CSV table of C-alpha atoms and ligand atoms in Angstrom, one decimal:
chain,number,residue,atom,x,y,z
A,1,UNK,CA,160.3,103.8,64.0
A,2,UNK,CA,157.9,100.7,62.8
A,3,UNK,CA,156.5,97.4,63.0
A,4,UNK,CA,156.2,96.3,59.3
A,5,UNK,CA,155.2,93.1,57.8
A,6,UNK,CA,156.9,91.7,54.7
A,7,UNK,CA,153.9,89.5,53.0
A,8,UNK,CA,153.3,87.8,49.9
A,9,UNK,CA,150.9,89.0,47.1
A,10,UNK,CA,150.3,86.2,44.7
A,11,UNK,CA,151.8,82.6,45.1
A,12,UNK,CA,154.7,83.2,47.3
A,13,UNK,CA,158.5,83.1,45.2
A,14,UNK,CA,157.7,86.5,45.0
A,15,UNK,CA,160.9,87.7,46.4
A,16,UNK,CA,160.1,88.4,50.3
A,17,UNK,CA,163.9,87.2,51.1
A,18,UNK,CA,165.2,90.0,48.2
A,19,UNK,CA,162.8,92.7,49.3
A,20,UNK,CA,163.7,91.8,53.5
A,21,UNK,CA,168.0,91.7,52.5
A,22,UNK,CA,167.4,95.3,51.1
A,23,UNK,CA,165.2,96.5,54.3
A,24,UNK,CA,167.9,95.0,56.7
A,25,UNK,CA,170.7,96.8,55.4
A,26,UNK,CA,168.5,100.4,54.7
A,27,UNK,CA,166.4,100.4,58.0
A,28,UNK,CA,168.7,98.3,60.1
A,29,UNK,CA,166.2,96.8,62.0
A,30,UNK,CA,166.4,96.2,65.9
A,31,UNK,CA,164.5,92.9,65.1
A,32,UNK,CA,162.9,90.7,62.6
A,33,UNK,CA,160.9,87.7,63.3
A,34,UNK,CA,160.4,85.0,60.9
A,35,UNK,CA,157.6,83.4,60.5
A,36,UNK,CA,156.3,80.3,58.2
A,37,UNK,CA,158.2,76.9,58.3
A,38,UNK,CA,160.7,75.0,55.9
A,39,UNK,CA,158.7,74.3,52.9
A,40,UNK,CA,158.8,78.4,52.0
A,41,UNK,CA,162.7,79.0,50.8
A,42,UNK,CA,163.9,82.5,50.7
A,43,UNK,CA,166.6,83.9,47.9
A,44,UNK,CA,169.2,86.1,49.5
A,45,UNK,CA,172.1,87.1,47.3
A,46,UNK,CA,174.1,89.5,49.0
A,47,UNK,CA,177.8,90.9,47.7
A,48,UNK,CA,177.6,88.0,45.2
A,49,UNK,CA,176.8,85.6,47.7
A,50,UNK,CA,174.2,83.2,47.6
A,51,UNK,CA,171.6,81.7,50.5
A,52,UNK,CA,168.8,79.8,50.2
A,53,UNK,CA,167.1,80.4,53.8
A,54,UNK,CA,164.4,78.4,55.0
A,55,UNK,CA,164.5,79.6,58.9
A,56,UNK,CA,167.1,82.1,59.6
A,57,UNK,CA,165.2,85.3,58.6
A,58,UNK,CA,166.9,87.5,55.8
A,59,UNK,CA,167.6,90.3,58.1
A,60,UNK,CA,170.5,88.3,58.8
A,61,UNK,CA,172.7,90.5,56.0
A,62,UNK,CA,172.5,93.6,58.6
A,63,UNK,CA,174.7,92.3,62.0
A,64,UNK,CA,173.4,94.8,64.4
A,65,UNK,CA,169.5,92.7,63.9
A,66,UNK,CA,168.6,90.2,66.2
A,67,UNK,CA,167.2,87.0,64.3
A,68,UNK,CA,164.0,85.5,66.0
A,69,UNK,CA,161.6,82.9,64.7
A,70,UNK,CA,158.0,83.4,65.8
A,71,UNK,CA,156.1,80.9,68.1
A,72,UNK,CA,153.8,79.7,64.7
A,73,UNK,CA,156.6,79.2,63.1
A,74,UNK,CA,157.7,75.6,62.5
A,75,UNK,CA,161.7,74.6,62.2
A,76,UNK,CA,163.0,71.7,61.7
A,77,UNK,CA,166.5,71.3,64.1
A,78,UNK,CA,169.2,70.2,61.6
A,79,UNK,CA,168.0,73.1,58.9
A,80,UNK,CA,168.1,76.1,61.6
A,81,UNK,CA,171.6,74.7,63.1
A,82,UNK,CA,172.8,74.4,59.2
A,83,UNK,CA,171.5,77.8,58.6
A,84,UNK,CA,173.4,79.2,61.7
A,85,UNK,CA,176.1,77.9,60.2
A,86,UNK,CA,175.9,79.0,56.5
A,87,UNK,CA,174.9,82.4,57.7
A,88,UNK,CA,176.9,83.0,60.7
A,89,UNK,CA,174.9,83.8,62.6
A,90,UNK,CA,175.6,82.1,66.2
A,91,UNK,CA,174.6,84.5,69.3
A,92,UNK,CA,171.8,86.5,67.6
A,93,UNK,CA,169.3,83.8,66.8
A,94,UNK,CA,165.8,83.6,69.8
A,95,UNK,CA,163.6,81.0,68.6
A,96,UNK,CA,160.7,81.5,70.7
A,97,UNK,CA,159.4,78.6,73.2
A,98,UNK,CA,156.3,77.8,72.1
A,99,UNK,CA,157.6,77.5,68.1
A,100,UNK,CA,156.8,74.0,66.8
A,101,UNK,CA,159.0,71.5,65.9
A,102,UNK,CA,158.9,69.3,62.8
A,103,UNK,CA,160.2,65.8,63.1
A,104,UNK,CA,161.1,62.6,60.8
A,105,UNK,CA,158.0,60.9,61.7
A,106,UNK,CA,156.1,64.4,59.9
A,107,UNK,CA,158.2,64.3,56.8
A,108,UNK,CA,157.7,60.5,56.5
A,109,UNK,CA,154.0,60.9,56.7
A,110,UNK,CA,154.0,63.0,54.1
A,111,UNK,CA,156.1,61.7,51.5
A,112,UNK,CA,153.7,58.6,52.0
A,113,UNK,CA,150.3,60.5,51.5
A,114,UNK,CA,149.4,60.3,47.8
A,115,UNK,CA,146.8,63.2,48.3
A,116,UNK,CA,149.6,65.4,49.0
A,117,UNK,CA,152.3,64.4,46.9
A,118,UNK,CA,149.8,64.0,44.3
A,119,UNK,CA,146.9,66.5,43.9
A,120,UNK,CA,148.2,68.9,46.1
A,121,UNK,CA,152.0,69.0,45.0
A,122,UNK,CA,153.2,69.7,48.3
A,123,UNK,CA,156.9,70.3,49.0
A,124,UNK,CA,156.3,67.1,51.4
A,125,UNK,CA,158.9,68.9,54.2
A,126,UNK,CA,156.1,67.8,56.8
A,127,UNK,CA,154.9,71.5,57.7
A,128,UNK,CA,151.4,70.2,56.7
A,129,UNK,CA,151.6,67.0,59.3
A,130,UNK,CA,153.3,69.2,61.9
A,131,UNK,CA,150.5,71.6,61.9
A,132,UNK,CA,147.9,68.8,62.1
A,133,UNK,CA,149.6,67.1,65.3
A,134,UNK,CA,149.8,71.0,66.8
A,135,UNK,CA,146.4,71.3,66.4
A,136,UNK,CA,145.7,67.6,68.0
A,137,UNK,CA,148.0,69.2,70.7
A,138,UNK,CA,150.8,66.6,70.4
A,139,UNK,CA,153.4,68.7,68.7
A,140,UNK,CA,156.7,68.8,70.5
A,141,UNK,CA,157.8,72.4,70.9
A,142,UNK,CA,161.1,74.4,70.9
A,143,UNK,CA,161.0,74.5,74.8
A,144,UNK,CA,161.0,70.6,74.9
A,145,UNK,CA,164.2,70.1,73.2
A,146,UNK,CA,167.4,70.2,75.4
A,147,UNK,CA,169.3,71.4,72.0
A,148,UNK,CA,167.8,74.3,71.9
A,149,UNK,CA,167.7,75.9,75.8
A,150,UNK,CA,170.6,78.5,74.7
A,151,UNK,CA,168.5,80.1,72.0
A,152,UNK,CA,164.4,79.7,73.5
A,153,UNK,CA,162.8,82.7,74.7
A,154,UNK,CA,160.1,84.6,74.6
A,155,UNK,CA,160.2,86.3,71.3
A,156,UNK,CA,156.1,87.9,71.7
A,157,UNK,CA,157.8,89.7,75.0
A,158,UNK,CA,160.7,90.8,73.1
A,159,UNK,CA,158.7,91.7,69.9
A,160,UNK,CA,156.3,94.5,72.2
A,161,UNK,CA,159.2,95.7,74.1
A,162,UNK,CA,161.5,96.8,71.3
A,163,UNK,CA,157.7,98.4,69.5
A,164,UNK,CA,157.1,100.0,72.5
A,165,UNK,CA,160.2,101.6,73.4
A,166,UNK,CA,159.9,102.8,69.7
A,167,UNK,CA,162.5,100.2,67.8
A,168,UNK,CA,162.3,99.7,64.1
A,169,UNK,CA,161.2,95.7,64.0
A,170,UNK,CA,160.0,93.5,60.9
A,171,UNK,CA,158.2,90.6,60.2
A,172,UNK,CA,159.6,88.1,57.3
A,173,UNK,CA,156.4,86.5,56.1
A,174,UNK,CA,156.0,83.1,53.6
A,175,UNK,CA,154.8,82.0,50.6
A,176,UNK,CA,151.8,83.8,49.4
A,177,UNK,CA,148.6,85.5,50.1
A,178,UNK,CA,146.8,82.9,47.1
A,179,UNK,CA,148.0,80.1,49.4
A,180,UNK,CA,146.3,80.8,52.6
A,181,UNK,CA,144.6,78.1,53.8
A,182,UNK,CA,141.6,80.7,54.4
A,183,UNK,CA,142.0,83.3,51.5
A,184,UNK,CA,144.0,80.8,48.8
A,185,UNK,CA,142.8,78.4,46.0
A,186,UNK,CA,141.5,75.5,48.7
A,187,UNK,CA,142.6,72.7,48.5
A,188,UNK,CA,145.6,74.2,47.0
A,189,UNK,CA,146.8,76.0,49.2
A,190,UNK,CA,149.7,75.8,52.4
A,191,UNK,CA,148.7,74.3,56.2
A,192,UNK,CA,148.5,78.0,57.7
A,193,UNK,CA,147.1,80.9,56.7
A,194,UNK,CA,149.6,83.4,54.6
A,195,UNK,CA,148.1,87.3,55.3
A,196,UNK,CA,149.8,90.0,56.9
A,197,UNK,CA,147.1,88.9,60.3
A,198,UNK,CA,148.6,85.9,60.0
A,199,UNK,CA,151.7,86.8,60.4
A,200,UNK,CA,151.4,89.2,63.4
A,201,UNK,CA,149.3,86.3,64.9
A,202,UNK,CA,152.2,84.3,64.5
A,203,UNK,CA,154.7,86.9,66.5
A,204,UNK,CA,151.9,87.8,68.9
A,205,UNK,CA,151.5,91.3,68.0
A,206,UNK,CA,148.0,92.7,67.8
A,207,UNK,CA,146.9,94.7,64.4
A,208,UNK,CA,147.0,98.1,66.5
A,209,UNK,CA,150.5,97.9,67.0
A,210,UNK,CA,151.3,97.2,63.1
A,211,UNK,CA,152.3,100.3,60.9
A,212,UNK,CA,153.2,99.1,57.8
A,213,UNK,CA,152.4,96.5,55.5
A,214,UNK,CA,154.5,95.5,52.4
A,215,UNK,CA,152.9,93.2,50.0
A,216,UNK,CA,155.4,91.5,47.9
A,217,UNK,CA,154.5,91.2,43.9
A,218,UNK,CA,156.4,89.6,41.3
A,219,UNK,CA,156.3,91.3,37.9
A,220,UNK,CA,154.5,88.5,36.3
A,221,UNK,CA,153.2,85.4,38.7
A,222,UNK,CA,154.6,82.4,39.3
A,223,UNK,CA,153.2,78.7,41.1
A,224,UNK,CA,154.4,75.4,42.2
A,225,UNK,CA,152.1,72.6,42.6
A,226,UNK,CA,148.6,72.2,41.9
A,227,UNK,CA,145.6,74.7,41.3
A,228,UNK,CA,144.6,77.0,39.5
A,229,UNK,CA,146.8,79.8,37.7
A,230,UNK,CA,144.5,82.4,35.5
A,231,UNK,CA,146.5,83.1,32.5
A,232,UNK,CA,149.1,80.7,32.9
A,233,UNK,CA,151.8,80.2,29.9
A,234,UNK,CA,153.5,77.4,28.9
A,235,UNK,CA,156.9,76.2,29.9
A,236,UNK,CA,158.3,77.2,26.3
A,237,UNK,CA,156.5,80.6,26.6
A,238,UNK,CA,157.8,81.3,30.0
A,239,UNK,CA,161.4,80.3,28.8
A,240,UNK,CA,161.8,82.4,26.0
A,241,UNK,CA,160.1,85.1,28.2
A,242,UNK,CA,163.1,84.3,30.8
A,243,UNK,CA,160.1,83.6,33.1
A,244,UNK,CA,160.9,80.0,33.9
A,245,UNK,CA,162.2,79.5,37.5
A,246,UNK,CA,162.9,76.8,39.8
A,247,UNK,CA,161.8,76.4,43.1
A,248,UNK,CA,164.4,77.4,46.2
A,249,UNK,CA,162.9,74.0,48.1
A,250,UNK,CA,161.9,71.4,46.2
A,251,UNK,CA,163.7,72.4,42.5
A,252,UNK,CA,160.6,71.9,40.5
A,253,UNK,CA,159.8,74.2,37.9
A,254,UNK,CA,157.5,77.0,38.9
A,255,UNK,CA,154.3,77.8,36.9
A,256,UNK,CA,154.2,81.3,35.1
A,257,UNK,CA,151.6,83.8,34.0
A,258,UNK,CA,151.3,87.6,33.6
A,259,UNK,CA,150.8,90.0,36.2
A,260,UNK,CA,147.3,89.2,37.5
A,261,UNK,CA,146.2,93.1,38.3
A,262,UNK,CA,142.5,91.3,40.3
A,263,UNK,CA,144.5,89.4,41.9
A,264,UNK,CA,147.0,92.1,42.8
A,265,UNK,CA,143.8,94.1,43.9
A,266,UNK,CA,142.3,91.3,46.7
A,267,UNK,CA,145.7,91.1,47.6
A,268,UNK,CA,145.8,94.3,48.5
A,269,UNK,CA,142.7,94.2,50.2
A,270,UNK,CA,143.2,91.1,52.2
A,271,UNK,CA,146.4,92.4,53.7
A,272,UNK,CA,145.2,96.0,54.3
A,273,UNK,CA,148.6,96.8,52.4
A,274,UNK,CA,150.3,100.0,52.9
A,275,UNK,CA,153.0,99.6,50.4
A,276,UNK,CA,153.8,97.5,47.6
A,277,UNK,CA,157.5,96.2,46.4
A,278,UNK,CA,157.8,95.3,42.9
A,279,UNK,CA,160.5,92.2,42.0
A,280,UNK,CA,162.0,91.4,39.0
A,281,UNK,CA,161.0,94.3,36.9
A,282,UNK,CA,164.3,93.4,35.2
A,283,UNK,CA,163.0,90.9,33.7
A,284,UNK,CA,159.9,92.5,32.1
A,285,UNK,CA,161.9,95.4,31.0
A,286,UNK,CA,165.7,94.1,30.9
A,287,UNK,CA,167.2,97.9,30.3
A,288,UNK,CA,166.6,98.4,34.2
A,289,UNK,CA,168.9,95.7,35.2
A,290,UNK,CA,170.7,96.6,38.3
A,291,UNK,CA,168.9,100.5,37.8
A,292,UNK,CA,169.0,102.0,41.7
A,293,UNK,CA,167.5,105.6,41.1
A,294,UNK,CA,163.3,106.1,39.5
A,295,UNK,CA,164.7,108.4,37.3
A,296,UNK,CA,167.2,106.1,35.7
A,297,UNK,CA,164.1,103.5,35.0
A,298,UNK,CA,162.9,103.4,31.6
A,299,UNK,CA,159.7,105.3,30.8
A,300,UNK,CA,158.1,102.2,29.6
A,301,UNK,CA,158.7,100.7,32.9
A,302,UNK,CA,157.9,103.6,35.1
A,303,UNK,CA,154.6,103.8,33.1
A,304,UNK,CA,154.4,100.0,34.0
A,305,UNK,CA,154.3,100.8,37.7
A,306,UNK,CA,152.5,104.5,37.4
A,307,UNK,CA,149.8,102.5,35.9
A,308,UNK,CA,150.0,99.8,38.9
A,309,UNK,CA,149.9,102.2,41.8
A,310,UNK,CA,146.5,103.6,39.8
A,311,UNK,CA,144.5,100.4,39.8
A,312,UNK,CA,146.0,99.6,43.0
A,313,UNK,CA,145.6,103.0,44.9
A,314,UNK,CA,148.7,101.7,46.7
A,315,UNK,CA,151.9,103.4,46.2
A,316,UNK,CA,154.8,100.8,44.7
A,317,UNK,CA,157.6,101.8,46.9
A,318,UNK,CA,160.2,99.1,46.6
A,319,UNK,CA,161.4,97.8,42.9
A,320,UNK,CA,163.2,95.3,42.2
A,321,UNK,CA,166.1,95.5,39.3
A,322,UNK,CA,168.5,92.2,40.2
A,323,UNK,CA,168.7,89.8,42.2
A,324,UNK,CA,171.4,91.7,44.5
A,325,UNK,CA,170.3,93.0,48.1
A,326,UNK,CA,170.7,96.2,47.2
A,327,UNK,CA,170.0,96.4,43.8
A,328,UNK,CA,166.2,98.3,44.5
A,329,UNK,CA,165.0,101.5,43.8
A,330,UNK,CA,163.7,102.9,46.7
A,331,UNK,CA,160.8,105.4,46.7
A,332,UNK,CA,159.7,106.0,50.4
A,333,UNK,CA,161.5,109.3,50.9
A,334,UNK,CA,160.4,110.8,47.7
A,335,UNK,CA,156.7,109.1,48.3
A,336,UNK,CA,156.8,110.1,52.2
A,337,UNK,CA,156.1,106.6,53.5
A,338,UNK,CA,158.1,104.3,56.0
A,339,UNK,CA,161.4,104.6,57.3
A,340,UNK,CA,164.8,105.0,55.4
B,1,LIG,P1,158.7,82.1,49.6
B,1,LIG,O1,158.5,82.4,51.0
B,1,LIG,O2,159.0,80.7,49.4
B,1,LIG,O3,157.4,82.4,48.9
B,1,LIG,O4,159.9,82.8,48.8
B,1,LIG,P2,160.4,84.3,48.4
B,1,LIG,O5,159.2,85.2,48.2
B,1,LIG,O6,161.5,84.8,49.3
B,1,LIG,O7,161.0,84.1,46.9
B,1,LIG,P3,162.2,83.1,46.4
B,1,LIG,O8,163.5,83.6,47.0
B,1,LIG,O9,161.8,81.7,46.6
B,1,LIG,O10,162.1,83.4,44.8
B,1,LIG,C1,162.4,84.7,44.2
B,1,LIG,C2,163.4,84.5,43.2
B,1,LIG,O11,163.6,85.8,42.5
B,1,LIG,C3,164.8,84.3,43.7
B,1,LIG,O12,165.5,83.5,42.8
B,1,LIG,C4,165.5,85.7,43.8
B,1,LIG,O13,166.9,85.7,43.7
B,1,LIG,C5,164.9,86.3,42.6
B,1,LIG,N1,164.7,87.8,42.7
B,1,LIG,C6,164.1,88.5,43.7
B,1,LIG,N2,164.0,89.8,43.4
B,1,LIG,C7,164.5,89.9,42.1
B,1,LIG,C8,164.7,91.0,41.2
B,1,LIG,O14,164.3,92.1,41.5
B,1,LIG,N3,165.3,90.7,40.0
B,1,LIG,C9,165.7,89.5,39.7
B,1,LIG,N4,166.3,89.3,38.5
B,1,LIG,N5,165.6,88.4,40.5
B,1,LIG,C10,165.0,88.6,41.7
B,2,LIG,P1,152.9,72.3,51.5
B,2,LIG,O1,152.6,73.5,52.3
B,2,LIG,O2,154.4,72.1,51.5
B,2,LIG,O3,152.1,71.1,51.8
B,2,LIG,O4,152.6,72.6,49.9
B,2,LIG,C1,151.2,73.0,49.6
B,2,LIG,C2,151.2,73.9,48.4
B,2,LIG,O5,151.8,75.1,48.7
B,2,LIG,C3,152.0,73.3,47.1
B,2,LIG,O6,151.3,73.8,46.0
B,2,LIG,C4,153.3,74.0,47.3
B,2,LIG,O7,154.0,74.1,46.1
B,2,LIG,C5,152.9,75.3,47.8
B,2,LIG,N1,154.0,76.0,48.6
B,2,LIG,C6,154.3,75.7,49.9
B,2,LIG,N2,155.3,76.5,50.3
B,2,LIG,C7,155.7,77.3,49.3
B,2,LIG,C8,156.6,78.3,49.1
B,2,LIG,O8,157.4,78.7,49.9
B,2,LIG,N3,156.7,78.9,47.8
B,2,LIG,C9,155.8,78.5,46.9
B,2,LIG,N4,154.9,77.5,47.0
B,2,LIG,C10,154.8,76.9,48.2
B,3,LIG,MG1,160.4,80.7,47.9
């Protein structure tokens, strides 16, 4: 029975709504708490069907997991009541009182700041001018909006109950550890910072009460927007690699390199991970498509991740094979970490 954080390793797109379907429906969570805001979209395809979540955390695929949204989160009121829609999930959604609320006037600003738009490439959802009014201390917050008094409570409370009284709970972070506004490629980087600290920050759970911490990696890496990418390919490269991706928010096309293994390795260290998920090894090493069992892999591509876990000295217990929930091969009994 854990607190586990889902975080990003590289650039974020790395597959943290893939990787937290598949948890949900193993370790049926008593809770998980998203955190982030609207700009980070996360890919859930579950029995053929597909959501693009940018609130609603990805637990959502188990029923018996109660959906809550952290107080640093930012929403933005028409996506979360679209998203309770799409995912039907009415009744098990908490967003907590002290979350912040993005309005027109932030998206506005942004689409108008060349800076931004420009050298930055942000996604322009307003998260950035959201996060600067918070800090003025002018934000308007979840418990200021009539709309919302069925679902606002106190998700912190609710998040060290069910730890204490020894319930399985995870955290769904965003986007990547390389965009932290403190650890990224400054100025390119997101408006919050994007480690697994972060993120229990976010919920209000302190670092003794964490047990797990899965850092997401992509097989190869993948960016939108500006900054620097070491290694990076070029569109026609990444296409005939089947590399080339779009992104879930904003449709542009996402940047590709190889597997960054230094990168990997600060990521590991900034996050003080525990375990590492691998996605799309599918699409290094296409004879693993939809593979559920390590010994089914290919030796070329259990060699691949062998060879990971060694530079890493972390052990790679999630892979992913497709982009279906369940199609993972999952390690933690055999490896005799987490749940499951
Ligand atoms: P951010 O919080 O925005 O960083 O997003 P994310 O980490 O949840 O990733 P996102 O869903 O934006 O992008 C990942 C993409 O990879 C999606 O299109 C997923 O469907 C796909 N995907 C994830 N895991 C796998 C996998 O193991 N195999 C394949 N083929 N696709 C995968
Ligand atoms: P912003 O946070 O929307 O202002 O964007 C700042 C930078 O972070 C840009 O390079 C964006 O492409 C990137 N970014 C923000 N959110 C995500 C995400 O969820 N996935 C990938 N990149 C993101
Ligand atoms: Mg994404």
């Amino acid at each position: 029975m854990t607190l586990s954080i889902v975080v990003g390793g590289f650039f974020g797109d790395e597959g943290k709504g893939k990787i937290s379907a598949y948890l949900a429906l193993r370790d049926k969570p008593a809770i998980a708490v998203r955190c982030g805001a609207v700009n980070a979209g996360h890919t859930v395809v579950y029995n053929g069907k597909k959501w693009k979540l940018r609130t609603i955390p990805s637990f959502f695929v188990n029923p018996t997991t109660k959906l809550m949204i952290a107080p640093g989160a930012l929403i933005r009121l028409d996506i979360l009541f679209k998203e309770i829609e799409e995912t039907g999930t009415r009744g098990r959604v908490v967003v907590d009182k002290h979350t912040g609320v993005i309005e027109k006037r932030h998206v506005e600003e942004e689409k108008k700041n060349a800076y931004l738009s420009g050298k930055i490439g942000s996604t322009l959802q307003g998260v950035g001018a959201a996060m600067s009014d918070r800090v003025m201390r002018r934000l308007r917050l979840a418990k200021d909006f009539p709309e919302l008094k069925d679902i606002v409570d106190d998700v912190s409370l609710r998040v060290n109950e069910a730890v204490d009284r020894g319930e399985t709970v995870y955290i769904e972070g965003t986007q990547g550890t390389y965009l932290s506004l403190y650890h990224g490629t400054y100025p390119y980087v997101t408006s919050r910072d994007t480690t697994a600290s972060a993120f229990a920050s976010e919920v209000g759970v302190g670092p003794r009460k964490v047990d797990e911490v899965i850092v997401v990696f992509k097989a190869y890496v993948t960016r939108v927007g500006g900054g620097p990418l070491p290694g990076e390919i070029s569109l026609e490269e990444a296409e005939r690699r089947g590399w080339a991706e779009k992104a879930t928010v904003t449709g542009r096309v996402r940047r590709a390199a190889p597997f960054n293994i230094e990168l990997a390795r600060r990521a590991v260290m900034l996050n003080s991970a525990t375990q590492i998920a691998i996605t799309k090894l599918d699409v290094l090493f296409p004879e693993n498509r939809g593979v559920r069992d390590w010994r089914k892999l290919s030796s070329r591509a259990r060699k691949w991740i062998e060879e990971l876990e060694e530079a890493l000295k972390v052990s790679v217990t999630l892979i992913g094979t497709g982009e279906e929930a369940l199609d993972v091969v999952d390690r933690r009994i055999e490896l005799g970490l987490g749940e499951n």
